[in-house]
N, C-alpha and C. Protein backbone atom coordinates (compact mmCIF):
# COMPACT_ATOMS: atom_id res chain seq x y z
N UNK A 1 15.09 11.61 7.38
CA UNK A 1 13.85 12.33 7.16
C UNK A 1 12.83 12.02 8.26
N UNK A 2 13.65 11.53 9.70
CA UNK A 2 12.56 11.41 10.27
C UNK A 2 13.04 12.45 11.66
N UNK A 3 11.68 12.63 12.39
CA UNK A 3 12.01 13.74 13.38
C UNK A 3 12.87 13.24 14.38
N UNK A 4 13.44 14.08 15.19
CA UNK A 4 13.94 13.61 16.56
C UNK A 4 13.38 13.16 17.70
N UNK A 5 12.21 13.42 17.45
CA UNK A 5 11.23 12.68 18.66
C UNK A 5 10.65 11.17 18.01
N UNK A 6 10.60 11.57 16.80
CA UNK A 6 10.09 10.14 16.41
C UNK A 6 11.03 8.93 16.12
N UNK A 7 12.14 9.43 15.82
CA UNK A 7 13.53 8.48 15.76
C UNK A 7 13.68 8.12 16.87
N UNK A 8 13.59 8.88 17.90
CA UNK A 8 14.19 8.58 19.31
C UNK A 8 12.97 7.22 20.10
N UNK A 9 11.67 7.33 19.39
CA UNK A 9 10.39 6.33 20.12
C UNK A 9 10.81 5.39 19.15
N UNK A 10 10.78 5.50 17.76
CA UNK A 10 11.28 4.14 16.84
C UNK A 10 12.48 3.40 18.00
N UNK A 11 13.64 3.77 17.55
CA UNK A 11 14.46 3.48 18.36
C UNK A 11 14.26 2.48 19.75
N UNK A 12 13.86 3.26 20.46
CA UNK A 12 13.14 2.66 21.31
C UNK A 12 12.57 1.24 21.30
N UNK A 13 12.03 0.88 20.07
CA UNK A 13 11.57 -0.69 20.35
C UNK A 13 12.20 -1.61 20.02
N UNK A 14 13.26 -1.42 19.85
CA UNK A 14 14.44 -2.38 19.13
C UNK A 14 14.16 -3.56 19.95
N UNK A 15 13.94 -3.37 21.18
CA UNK A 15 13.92 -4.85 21.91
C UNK A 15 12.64 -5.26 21.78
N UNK A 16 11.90 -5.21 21.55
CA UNK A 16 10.44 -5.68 21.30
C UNK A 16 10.27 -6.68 20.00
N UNK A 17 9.19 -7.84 19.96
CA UNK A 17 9.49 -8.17 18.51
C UNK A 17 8.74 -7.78 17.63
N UNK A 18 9.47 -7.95 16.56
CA UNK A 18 8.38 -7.30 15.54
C UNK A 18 7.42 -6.75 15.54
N UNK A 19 6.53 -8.02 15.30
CA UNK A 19 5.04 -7.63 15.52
C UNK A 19 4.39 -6.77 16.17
N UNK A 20 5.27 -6.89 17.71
CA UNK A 20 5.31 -5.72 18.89
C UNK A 20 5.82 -4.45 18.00
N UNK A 21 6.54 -4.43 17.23
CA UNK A 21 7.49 -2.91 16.96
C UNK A 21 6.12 -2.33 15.98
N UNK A 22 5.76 -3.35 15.14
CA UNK A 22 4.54 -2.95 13.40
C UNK A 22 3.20 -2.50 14.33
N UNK A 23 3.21 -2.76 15.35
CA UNK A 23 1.94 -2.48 15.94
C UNK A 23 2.24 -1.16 16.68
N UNK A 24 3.30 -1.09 17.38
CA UNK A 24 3.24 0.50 18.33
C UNK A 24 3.51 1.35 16.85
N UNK A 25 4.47 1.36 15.83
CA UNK A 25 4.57 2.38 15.20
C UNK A 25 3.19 2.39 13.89
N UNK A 26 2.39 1.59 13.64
CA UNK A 26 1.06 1.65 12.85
C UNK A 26 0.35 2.93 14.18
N UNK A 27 0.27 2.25 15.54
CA UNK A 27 -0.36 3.33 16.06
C UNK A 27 0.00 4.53 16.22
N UNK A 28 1.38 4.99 16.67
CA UNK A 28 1.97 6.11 16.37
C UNK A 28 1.59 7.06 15.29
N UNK A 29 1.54 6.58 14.58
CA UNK A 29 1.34 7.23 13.16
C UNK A 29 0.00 7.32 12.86
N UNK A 30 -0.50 6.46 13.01
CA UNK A 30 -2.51 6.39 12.82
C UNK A 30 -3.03 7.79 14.11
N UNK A 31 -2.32 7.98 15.43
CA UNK A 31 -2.90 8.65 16.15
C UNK A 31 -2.15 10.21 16.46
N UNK A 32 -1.04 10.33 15.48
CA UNK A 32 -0.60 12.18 15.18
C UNK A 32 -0.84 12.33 13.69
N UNK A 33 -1.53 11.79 12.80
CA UNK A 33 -2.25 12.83 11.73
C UNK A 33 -3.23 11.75 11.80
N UNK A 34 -3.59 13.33 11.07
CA UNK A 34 -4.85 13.05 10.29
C UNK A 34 -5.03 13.52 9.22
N UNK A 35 -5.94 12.44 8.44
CA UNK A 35 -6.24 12.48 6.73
C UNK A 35 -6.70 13.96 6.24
N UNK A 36 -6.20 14.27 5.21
CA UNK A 36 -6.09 15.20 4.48
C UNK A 36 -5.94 14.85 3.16
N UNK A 37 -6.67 15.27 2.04
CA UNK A 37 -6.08 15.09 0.56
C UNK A 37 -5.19 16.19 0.15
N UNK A 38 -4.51 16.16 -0.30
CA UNK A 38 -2.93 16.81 -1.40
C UNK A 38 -3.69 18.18 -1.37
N UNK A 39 -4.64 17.81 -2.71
CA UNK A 39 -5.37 19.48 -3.11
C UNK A 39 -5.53 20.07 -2.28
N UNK A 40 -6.07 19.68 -0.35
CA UNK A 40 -6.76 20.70 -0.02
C UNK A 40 -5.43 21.35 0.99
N UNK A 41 -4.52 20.64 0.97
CA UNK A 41 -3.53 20.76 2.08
C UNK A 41 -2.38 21.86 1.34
N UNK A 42 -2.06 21.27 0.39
CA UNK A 42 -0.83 21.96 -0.72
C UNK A 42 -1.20 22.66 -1.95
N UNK A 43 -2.32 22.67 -2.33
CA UNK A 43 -3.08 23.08 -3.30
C UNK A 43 -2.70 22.31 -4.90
N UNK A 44 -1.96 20.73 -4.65
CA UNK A 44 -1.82 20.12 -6.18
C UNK A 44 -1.96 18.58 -5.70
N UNK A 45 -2.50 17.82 -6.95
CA UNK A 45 -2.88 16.48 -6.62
C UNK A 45 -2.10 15.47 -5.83
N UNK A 46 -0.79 15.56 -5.96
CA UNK A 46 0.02 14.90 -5.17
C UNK A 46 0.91 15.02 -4.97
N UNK A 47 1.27 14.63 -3.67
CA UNK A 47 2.90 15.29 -3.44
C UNK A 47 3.07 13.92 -2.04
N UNK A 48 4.31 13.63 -2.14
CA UNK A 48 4.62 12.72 -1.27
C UNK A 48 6.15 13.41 -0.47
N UNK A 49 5.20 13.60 1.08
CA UNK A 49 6.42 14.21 2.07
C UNK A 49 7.26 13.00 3.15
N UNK A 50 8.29 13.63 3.61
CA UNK A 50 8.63 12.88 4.51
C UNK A 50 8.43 12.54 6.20
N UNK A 51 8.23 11.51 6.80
CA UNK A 51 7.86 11.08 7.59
C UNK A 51 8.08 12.55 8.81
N UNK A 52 9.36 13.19 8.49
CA UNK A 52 9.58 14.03 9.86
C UNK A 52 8.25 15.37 9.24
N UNK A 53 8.15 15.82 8.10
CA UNK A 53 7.17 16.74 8.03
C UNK A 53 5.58 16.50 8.01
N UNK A 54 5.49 15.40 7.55
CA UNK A 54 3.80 14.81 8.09
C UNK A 54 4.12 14.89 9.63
N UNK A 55 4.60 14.07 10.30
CA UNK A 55 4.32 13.91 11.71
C UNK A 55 4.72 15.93 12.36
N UNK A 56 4.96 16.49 11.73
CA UNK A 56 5.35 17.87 12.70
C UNK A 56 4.00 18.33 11.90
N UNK A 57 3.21 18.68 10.63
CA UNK A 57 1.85 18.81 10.47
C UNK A 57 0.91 18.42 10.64
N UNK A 58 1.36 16.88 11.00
CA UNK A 58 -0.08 16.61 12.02
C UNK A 58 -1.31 16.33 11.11
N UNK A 59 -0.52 16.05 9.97
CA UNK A 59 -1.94 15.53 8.82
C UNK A 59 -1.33 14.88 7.49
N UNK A 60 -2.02 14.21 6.80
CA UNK A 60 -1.20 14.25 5.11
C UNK A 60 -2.52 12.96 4.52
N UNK A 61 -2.03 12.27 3.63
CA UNK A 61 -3.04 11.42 2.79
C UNK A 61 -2.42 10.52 2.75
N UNK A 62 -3.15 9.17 2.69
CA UNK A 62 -2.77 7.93 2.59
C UNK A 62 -1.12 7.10 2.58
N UNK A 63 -0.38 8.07 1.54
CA UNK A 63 0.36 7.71 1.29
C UNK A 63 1.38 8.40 1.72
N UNK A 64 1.52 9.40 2.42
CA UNK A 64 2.27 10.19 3.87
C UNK A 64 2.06 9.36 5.27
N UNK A 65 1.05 8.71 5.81
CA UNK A 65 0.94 7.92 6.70
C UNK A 65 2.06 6.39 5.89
N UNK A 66 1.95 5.91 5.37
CA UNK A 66 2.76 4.89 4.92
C UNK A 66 4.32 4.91 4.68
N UNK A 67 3.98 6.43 4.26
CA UNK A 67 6.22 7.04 4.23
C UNK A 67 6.94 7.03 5.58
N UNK A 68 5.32 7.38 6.32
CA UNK A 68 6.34 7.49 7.99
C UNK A 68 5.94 6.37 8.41
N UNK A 69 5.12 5.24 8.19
CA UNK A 69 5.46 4.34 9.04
C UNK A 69 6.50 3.44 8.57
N UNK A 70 6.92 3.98 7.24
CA UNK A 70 8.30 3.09 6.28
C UNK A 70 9.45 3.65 7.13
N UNK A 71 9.36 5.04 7.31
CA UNK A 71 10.86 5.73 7.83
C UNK A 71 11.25 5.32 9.23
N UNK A 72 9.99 5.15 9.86
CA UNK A 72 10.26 4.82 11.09
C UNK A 72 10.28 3.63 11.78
N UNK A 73 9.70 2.55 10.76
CA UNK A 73 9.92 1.20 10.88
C UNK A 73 11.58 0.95 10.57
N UNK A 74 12.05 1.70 9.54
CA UNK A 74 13.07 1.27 9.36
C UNK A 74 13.97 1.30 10.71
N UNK A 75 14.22 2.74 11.52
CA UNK A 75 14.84 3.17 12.68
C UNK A 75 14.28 2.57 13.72
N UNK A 76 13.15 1.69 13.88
CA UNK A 76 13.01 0.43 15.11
C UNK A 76 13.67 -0.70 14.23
N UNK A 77 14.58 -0.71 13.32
CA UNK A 77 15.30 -1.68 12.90
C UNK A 77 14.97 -2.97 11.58
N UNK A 78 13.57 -2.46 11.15
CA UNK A 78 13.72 -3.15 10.04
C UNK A 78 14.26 -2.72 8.58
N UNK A 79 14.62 -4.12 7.92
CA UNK A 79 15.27 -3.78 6.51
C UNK A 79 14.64 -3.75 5.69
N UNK A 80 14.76 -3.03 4.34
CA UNK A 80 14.14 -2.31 3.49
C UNK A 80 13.40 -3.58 2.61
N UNK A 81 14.35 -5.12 2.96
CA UNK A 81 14.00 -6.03 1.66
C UNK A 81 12.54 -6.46 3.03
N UNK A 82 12.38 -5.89 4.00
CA UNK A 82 11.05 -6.32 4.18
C UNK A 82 10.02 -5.07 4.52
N UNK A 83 9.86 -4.63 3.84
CA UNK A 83 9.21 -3.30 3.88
C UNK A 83 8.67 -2.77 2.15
N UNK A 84 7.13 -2.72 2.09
CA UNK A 84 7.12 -2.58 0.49
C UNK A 84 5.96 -1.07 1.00
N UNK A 85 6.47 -0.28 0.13
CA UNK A 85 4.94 0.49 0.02
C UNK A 85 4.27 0.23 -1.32
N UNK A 86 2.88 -0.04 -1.17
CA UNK A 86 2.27 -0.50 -2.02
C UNK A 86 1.31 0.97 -2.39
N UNK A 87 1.27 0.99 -3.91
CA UNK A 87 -0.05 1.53 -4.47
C UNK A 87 -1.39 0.38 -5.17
N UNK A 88 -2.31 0.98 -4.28
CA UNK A 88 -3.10 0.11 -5.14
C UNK A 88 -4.38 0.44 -5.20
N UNK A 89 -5.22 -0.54 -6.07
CA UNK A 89 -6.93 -0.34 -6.35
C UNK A 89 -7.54 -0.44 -5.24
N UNK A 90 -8.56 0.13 -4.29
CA UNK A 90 -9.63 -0.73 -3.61
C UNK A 90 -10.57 -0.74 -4.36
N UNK A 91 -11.00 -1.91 -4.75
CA UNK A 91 -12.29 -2.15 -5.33
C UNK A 91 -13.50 -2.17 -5.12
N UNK A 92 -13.33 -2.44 -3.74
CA UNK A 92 -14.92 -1.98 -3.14
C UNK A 92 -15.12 -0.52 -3.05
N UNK A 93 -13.98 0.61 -2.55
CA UNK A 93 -14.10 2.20 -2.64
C UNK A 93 -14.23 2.73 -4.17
N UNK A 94 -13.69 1.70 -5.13
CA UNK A 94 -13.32 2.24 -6.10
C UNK A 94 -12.40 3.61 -6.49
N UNK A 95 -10.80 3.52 -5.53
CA UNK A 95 -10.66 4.38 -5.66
C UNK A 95 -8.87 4.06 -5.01
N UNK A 96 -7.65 4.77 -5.45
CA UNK A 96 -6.55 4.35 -5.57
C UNK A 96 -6.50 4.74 -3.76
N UNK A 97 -5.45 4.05 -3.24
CA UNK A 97 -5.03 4.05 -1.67
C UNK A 97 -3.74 3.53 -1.94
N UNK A 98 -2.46 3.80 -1.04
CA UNK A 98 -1.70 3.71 -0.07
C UNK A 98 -1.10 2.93 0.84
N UNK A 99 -0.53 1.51 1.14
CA UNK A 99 -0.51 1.24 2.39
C UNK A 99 0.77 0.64 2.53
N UNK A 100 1.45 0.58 3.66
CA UNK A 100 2.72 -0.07 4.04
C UNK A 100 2.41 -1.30 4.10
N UNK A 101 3.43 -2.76 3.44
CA UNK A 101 3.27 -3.87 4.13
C UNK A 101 4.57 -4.02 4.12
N UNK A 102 4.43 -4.95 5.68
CA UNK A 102 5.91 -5.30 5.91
C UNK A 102 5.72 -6.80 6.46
N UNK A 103 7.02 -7.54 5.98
CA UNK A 103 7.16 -8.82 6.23
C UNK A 103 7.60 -9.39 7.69
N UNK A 104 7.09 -9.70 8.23
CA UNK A 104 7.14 -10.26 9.73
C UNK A 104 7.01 -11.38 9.74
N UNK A 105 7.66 -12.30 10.75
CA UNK A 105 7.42 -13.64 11.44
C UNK A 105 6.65 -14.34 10.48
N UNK A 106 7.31 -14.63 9.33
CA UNK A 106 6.65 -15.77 8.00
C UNK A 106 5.05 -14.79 7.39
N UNK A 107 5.11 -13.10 7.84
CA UNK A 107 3.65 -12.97 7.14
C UNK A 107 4.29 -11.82 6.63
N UNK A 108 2.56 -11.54 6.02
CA UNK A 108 2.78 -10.00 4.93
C UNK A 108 1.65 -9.27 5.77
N UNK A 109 2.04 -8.40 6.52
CA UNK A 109 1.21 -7.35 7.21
C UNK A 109 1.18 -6.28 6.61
N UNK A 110 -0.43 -5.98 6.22
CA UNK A 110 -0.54 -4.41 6.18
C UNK A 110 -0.96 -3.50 7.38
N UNK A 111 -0.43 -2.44 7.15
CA UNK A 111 -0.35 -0.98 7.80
C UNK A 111 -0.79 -0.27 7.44
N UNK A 112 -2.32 -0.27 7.43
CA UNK A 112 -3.46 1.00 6.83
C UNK A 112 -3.73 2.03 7.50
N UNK A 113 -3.77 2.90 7.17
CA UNK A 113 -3.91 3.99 8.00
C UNK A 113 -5.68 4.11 8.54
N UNK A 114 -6.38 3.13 7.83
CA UNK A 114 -7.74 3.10 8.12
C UNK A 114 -8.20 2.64 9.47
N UNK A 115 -6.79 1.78 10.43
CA UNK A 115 -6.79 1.06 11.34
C UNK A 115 -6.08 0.84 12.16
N UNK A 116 -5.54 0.65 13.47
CA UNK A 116 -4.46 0.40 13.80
C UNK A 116 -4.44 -1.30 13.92
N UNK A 117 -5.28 -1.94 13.45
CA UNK A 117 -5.09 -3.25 13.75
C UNK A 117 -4.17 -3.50 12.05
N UNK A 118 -3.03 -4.73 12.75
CA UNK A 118 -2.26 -5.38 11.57
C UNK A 118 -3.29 -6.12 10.52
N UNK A 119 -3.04 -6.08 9.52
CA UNK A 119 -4.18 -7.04 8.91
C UNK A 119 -3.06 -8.31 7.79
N UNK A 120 -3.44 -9.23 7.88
CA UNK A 120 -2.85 -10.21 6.82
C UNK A 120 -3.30 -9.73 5.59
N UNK A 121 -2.30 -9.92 4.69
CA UNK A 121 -2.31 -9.71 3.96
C UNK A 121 -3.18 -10.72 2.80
N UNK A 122 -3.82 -11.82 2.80
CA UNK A 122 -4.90 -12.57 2.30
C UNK A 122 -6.22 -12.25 2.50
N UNK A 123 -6.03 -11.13 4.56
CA UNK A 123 -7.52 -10.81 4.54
C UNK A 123 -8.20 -9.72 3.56
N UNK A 124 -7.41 -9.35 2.23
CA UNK A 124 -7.42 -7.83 1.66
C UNK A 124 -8.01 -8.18 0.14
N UNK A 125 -9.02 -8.84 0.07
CA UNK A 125 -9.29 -9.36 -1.30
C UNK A 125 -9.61 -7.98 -2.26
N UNK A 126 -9.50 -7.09 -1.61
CA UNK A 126 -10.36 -5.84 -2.42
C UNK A 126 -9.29 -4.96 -2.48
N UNK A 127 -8.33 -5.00 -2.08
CA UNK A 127 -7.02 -4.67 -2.19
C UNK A 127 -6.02 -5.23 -3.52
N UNK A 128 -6.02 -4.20 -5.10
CA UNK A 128 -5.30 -4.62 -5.64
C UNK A 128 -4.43 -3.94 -6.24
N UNK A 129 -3.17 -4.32 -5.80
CA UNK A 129 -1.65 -3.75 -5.99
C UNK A 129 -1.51 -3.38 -7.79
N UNK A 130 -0.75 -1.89 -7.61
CA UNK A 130 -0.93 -1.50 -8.61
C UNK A 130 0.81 -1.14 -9.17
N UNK A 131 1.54 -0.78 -7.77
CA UNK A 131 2.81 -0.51 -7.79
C UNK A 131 3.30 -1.32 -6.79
N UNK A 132 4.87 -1.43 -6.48
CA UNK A 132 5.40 -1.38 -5.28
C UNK A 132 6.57 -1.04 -5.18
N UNK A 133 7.45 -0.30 -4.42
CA UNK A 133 8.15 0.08 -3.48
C UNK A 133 8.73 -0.44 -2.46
N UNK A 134 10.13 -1.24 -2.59
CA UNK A 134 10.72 -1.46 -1.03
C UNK A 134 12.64 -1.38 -1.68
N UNK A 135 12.98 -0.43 -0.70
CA UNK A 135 14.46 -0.06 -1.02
C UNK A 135 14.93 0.89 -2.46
N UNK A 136 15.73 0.02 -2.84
CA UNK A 136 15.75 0.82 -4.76
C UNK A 136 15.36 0.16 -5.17
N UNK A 137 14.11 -0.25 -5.06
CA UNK A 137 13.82 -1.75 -6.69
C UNK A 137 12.12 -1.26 -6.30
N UNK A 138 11.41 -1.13 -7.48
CA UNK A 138 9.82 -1.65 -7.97
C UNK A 138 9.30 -2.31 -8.67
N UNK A 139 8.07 -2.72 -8.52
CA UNK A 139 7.38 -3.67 -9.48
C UNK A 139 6.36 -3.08 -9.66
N UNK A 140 5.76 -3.16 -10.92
CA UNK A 140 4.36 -2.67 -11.46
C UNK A 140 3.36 -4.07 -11.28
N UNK A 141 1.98 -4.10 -11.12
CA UNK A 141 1.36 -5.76 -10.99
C UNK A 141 0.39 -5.28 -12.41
N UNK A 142 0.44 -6.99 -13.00
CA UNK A 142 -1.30 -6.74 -14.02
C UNK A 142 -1.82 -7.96 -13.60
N UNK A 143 -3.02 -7.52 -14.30
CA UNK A 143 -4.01 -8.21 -13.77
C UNK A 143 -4.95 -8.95 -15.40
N UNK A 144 -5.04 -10.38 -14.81
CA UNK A 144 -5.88 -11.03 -16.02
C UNK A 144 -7.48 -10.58 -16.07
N UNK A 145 -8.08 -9.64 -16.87
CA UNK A 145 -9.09 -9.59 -17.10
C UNK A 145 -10.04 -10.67 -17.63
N UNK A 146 -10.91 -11.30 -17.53
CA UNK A 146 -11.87 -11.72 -17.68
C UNK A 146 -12.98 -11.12 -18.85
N UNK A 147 -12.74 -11.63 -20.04
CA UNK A 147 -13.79 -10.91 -21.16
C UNK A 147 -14.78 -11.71 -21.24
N UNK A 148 -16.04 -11.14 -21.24
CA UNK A 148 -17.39 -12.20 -21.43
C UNK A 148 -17.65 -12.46 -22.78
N UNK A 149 -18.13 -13.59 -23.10
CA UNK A 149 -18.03 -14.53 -24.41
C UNK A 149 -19.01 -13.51 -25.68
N UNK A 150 -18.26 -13.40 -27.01
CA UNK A 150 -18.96 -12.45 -27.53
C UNK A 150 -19.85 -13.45 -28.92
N UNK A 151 -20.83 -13.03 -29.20
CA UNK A 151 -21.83 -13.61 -29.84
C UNK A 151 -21.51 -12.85 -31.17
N UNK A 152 -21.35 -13.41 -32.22
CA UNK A 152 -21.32 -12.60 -33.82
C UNK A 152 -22.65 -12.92 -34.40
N UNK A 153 -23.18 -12.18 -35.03
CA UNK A 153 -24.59 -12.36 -35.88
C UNK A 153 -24.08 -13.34 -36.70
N UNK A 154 -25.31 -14.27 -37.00
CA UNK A 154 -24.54 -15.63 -38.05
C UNK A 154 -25.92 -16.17 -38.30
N UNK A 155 -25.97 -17.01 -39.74
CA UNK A 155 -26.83 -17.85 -39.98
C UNK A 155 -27.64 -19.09 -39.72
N UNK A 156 -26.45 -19.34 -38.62
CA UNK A 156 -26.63 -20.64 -37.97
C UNK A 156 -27.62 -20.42 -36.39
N UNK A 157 -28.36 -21.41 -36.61
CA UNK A 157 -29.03 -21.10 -35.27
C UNK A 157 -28.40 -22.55 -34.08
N UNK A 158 -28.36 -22.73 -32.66
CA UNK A 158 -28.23 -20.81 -32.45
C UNK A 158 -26.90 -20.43 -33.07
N UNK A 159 -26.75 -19.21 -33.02
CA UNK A 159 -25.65 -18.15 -33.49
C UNK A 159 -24.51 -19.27 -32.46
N UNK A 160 -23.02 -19.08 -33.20
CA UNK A 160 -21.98 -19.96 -32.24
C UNK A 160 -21.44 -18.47 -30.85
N UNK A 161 -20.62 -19.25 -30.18
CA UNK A 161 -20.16 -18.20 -28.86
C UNK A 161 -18.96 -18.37 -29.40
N UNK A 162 -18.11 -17.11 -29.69
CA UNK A 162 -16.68 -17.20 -29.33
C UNK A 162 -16.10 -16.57 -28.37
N UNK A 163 -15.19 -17.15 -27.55
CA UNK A 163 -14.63 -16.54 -26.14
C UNK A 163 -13.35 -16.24 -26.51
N UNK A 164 -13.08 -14.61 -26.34
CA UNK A 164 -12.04 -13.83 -26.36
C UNK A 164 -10.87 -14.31 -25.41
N UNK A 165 -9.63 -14.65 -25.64
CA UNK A 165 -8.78 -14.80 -24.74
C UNK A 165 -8.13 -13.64 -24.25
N UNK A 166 -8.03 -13.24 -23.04
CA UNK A 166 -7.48 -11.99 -22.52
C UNK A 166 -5.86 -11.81 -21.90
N UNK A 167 -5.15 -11.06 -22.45
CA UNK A 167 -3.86 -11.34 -22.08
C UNK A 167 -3.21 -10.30 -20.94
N UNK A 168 -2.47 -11.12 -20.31
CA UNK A 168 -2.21 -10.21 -19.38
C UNK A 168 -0.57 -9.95 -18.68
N UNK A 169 -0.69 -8.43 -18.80
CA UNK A 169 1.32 -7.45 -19.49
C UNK A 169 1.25 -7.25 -18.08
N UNK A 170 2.49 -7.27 -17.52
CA UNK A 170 3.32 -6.91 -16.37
C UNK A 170 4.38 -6.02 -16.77
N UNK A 171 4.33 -4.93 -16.82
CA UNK A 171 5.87 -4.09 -17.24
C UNK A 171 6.69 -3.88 -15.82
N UNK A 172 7.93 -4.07 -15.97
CA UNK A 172 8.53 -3.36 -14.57
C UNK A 172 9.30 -2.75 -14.80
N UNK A 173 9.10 -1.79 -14.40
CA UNK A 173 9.74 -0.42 -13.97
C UNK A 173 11.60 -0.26 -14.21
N UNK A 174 12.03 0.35 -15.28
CA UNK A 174 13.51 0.50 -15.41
C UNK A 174 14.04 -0.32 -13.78
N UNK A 175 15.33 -0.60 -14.03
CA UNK A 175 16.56 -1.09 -13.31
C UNK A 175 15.63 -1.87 -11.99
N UNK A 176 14.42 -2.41 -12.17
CA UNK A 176 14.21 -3.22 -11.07
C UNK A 176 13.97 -4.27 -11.34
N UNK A 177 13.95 -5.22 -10.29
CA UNK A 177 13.38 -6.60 -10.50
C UNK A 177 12.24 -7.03 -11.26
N UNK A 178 11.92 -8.54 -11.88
CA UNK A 178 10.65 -8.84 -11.57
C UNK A 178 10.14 -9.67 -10.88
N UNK A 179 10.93 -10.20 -9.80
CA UNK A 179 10.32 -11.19 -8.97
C UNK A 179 9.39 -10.88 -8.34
């Protein structure tokens, strides 16, 4: 699913390392589309294409920049057990995003389409994973909420605090892992 021009530049960096390969193809891809949302492009909320038809339209959303830099990372030679596409929260946008991370030289690099710079994956505190994606296997993530201490009307002064314990479900996804 990837084009012939773009297989043929993947390709191409096989001799380069890594880091060298996550960085030319983040830019590749960051600099032949551009952002577009689903609705305004296809006329329905979401649709996820493949790397050779984003890069020949020349546009797509978050998570079309991340398919082709998955398809085409793979054809500069990386393997799928290091390659995740992630869905997740940004919390500061308040609002779901997209991004490739792939495992390199002992790290977890993301591949945002917001940037062509690699970013570690610790520098992303506002970044929180909601799905993931790498090969045939996913994981769903939860998250421990934090409940603030609730006060009951009572006779006693002062009134006592009881603090809610909050529990927190991880489901994963039929026939995949949960590591």
């Amino acid at each position: 699913a990837v084009g012939a021009t773009s297989a043929s530049y993947a390709a191409s960096l096989g001799g380069r390392s890594p880091i060298e390969r996550l960085e030319a193809i983040n830019r590749y891809v960051n600099a032949r589309v551009r952002f577009i949302d689903d609705i305004n492009q296809y006329g329905v909320a979401d649709l996820w294409t493949s790397a050779a038809d984003t890069l020949r339209r020349g546009r797509g959303d978050c998570e079309d920049y991340a398919i082709a830099k998955l398809q085409l990372l793979r054809r500069a030679g990386f393997a799928d057990k290091d390659l995740y596409l992630v869905i997740l929260r940004d919390a500061l946008r308040r609002a779901d995003h997209a991004v490739l991370v792939a495992r390199a030289e002992g790290r977890l690099l993301v591949l945002d389409n917001g940037t062509d710079r690699l970013i570690d994956s610790y520098e992303m505190p506002d970044y929180r994973p909601i799905v993931t994606f790498s090969g045939d296997r996913a994981w769903t993530h939860g998250y421990r909420r934090e409940q603030p201490p609730v006060t009951y009307a009572s006779y006693e002064s002062p009134a006592p605090t009881v603090t809610v314990a909050a529990a927190s479900v991880a489901a994963v996804t039929a026939g995949a892992s949960s590591n």
